[in-house]
Coordinates of N, CA, C and O in Angstrom, one line a residue:
M26 N -5.4 18.8 -4.1 CA -5.1 19.7 -3.1 C -3.6 19.5 -2.7 O -3.2 18.2 -2.9
L27 N -2.7 20.3 -2.3 CA -1.5 20.0 -1.8 C -1.3 20.1 -0.2 O -1.9 21.0 0.5
I28 N -0.7 19.1 0.3 CA -0.4 19.1 1.7 C 1.1 18.8 1.9 O 1.8 18.4 0.9
E29 N 1.6 18.9 3.3 CA 2.9 18.4 3.4 C 2.9 17.2 4.2 O 2.2 17.1 5.1
L30 N 3.4 16.4 3.6 CA 3.6 14.9 4.1 C 5.0 14.6 4.6 O 5.8 14.6 3.6
N31 N 5.3 14.4 5.8 CA 6.5 14.2 6.4 C 7.6 15.2 5.7 O 8.7 14.6 5.3
G32 N 7.3 16.4 5.8 CA 8.1 17.5 5.1 C 8.3 17.7 3.7 O 8.9 18.5 3.0
E33 N 7.4 16.9 3.1 CA 7.6 16.9 1.4 C 6.1 17.3 1.0 O 5.1 16.9 1.6
R34 N 6.0 18.1 -0.1 CA 4.7 18.4 -0.7 C 4.2 17.2 -1.4 O 4.9 16.2 -1.9
Y35 N 2.8 17.0 -1.1 CA 2.2 15.7 -1.6 C 0.9 16.4 -2.2 O 0.1 16.9 -1.3
E36 N 0.4 15.8 -3.3 CA -0.9 16.1 -4.0 C -1.8 15.0 -3.7 O -1.4 13.9 -4.2
L37 N -3.1 15.2 -3.6 CA -4.1 14.3 -3.4 C -5.5 14.8 -3.8 O -5.6 16.2 -3.6
P38 N -6.5 14.1 -4.2 CA -7.7 14.9 -4.4 C -8.4 15.7 -3.2 O -8.1 15.1 -2.2
D39 N -9.4 16.3 -3.4 CA -10.0 17.2 -2.4 C -10.9 16.0 -1.9 O -11.2 15.2 -2.4
G40 N -11.2 16.4 -0.5 CA -12.1 15.5 0.2 C -11.6 14.3 0.8 O -12.3 13.4 1.2
Q41 N -10.3 14.2 1.1 CA -9.6 12.9 1.3 C -9.6 12.9 2.9 O -9.3 14.0 3.3
S42 N -9.6 11.9 3.4 CA -9.5 11.7 5.0 C -8.1 11.2 5.3 O -7.3 10.7 4.2
V43 N -7.7 11.1 6.6 CA -6.6 10.5 7.0 C -6.4 9.0 6.4 O -5.5 8.5 6.0
A44 N -7.6 8.3 6.5 CA -7.6 6.9 6.3 C -7.4 6.8 4.8 O -6.9 5.9 4.3
D45 N -7.9 7.7 4.1 CA -7.7 7.7 2.6 C -6.5 7.7 2.1 O -5.6 7.1 1.3
L46 N -5.6 8.8 2.8 CA -4.3 9.2 2.7 C -3.3 7.8 3.0 O -2.5 7.4 2.1
L47 N -3.7 7.1 4.1 CA -3.0 5.8 4.5 C -3.2 4.9 3.4 O -2.1 4.0 3.2
Q48 N -4.3 4.9 2.9 CA -4.5 3.7 1.9 C -3.8 3.9 0.7 O -3.3 3.1 0.2
R49 N -3.8 5.2 0.1 CA -2.9 5.7 -1.1 C -1.5 5.3 -0.9 O -0.7 4.8 -1.6
L50 N -1.0 5.5 0.6 CA 0.5 5.2 0.8 C 0.7 3.7 1.2 O 1.8 3.4 1.4
D51 N -0.4 2.8 1.0 CA -0.1 1.4 1.3 C 0.2 1.3 2.8 O 1.0 0.4 2.9
L52 N -0.5 2.0 3.6 CA -0.1 1.9 5.1 C -1.1 1.6 5.9 O -1.2 1.5 7.1
A53 N -2.4 1.3 5.4 CA -3.7 0.9 6.1 C -3.4 -0.2 6.8 O -2.8 -1.3 6.4
G54 N -3.9 -0.2 8.1 CA -3.7 -1.4 9.1 C -2.3 -1.6 9.8 O -2.3 -2.4 10.7
R55 N -1.4 -0.7 9.3 CA -0.1 -0.8 10.0 C -0.1 -0.1 11.4 O -1.0 0.8 11.6
R56 N 0.8 -0.4 12.2 CA 1.0 0.3 13.6 C 1.8 1.4 13.3 O 3.0 1.5 12.8
L57 N 1.0 2.7 13.5 CA 1.6 4.0 13.2 C 0.9 4.9 13.9 O -0.2 4.8 14.2
A58 N 1.5 6.2 14.0 CA 0.8 7.4 14.5 C 0.8 8.4 13.5 O 1.7 8.7 12.4
V59 N -0.3 9.2 13.5 CA -0.6 10.2 12.5 C -0.7 11.6 13.2 O -1.6 11.6 14.1
E60 N 0.0 12.5 12.9 CA -0.2 13.9 13.5 C -0.5 14.9 12.3 O 0.1 14.8 11.2
L61 N -1.5 15.4 12.7 CA -2.3 16.5 11.7 C -1.9 18.0 12.4 O -2.7 18.1 13.3
N62 N -1.2 18.7 11.6 CA -1.0 20.0 12.2 C -0.7 20.1 13.7 O -1.2 20.9 14.4
R63 N 0.0 19.1 14.0 CA 0.8 19.0 15.4 C -0.1 18.4 16.4 O 0.2 18.5 17.7
D64 N -1.3 17.9 16.0 CA -2.2 17.2 16.8 C -2.2 15.6 16.4 O -2.4 15.4 15.4
I65 N -2.1 14.6 17.4 CA -2.4 13.2 17.0 C -3.7 13.0 16.7 O -4.6 13.5 17.4
V66 N -3.9 12.2 15.6 CA -5.2 11.9 15.3 C -5.4 10.4 15.7 O -4.5 9.6 15.3
P67 N -6.4 10.2 16.6 CA -6.5 8.7 17.0 C -6.8 8.0 15.8 O -7.6 8.4 15.1
R68 N -6.5 6.6 16.0 CA -6.7 5.6 15.0 C -8.4 5.6 14.7 O -8.8 5.5 13.6
S69 N -9.0 5.8 15.8 CA -10.7 5.8 15.6 C -11.1 7.0 14.8 O -12.3 6.9 14.4
Q70 N -10.3 7.9 14.7 CA -10.8 9.1 14.1 C -10.3 9.3 12.5 O -10.5 10.3 11.7
H71 N -9.4 8.3 12.1 CA -8.7 8.4 10.8 C -9.8 8.7 9.5 O -9.7 9.4 8.8
A72 N -10.8 7.9 9.7 CA -11.9 7.8 8.6 C -12.7 9.3 8.6 O -13.3 9.4 7.7
H73 N -12.8 9.8 9.8 CA -13.6 11.0 10.0 C -12.8 12.1 10.0 O -13.6 13.3 9.9
T74 N -11.6 12.3 9.9 CA -10.7 13.3 9.8 C -10.4 13.7 8.3 O -9.5 13.0 7.8
L75 N -10.9 14.7 7.8 CA -10.8 15.2 6.4 C -9.4 16.2 6.5 O -9.2 16.9 7.2
L76 N -8.6 16.0 5.4 CA -7.6 16.8 5.0 C -7.9 18.0 4.3 O -8.9 17.9 3.4
S77 N -7.2 19.2 4.3 CA -7.5 20.4 3.9 C -6.2 20.8 3.2 O -5.1 20.4 3.5
E78 N -6.4 21.8 2.1 CA -5.2 22.3 1.5 C -4.2 23.0 2.6 O -4.7 23.6 3.5
G79 N -2.9 22.5 2.5 CA -1.9 23.2 3.2 C -1.7 22.5 4.6 O -0.7 22.9 5.4
D80 N -2.4 21.4 4.8 CA -2.4 20.6 6.2 C -0.9 20.0 6.2 O -0.3 19.8 5.1
K81 N -0.4 19.9 7.4 CA 0.9 19.2 7.6 C 0.6 17.9 8.4 O 0.2 18.1 9.4
V82 N 1.0 17.0 7.6 CA 0.8 15.7 8.1 C 2.1 14.8 8.5 O 3.1 14.8 7.7
E83 N 2.4 14.3 9.6 CA 3.4 13.5 9.8 C 2.9 12.1 10.0 O 2.0 11.9 10.9
V84 N 3.6 11.0 9.5 CA 3.3 9.7 9.6 C 4.4 8.9 10.1 O 5.5 9.1 9.4
V85 N 4.2 8.4 11.4 CA 5.3 7.9 12.2 C 5.2 6.2 12.3 O 4.0 5.9 12.9
H86 N 5.9 5.5 11.8 CA 5.8 4.1 12.0 C 6.3 3.7 13.5 O 7.1 4.1 14.0
A87 N 5.3 2.7 14.2 CA 5.7 2.2 15.4 C 6.6 1.1 15.3 O 6.4 0.3 14.5
I88 N 7.7 1.1 16.1 CA 8.6 0.1 16.0 C 8.8 -0.6 17.3 O 9.0 0.1 18.5
G89 N 8.6 -1.9 17.5 CA 8.7 -2.5 18.7 C 10.0 -2.8 19.1 O 10.9 -2.9 18.2
G90 N 10.4 -3.0 20.3 CA 11.8 -3.2 20.8 C 11.6 -3.8 22.2 O 10.7 -3.8 22.8
G91 N 12.7 -4.1 22.7 CA 12.8 -4.7 23.9 C 13.8 -4.1 24.9 O 14.3 -3.3 25.2

């Protein structure tokens, strides 16, 4: 299936979750925020939130500062 990831087309197998996508991107376990179709997906829901054809996903890295 095709999704839009940070403004770019991205292809991945059907039935993938947000957690699966993060694993593919080697981002699992990192501090970040995921937005799916303009809604924030809580970290606790990454494994249970399935992606669909045409979804728009934004992944933003959390950066600490002082």
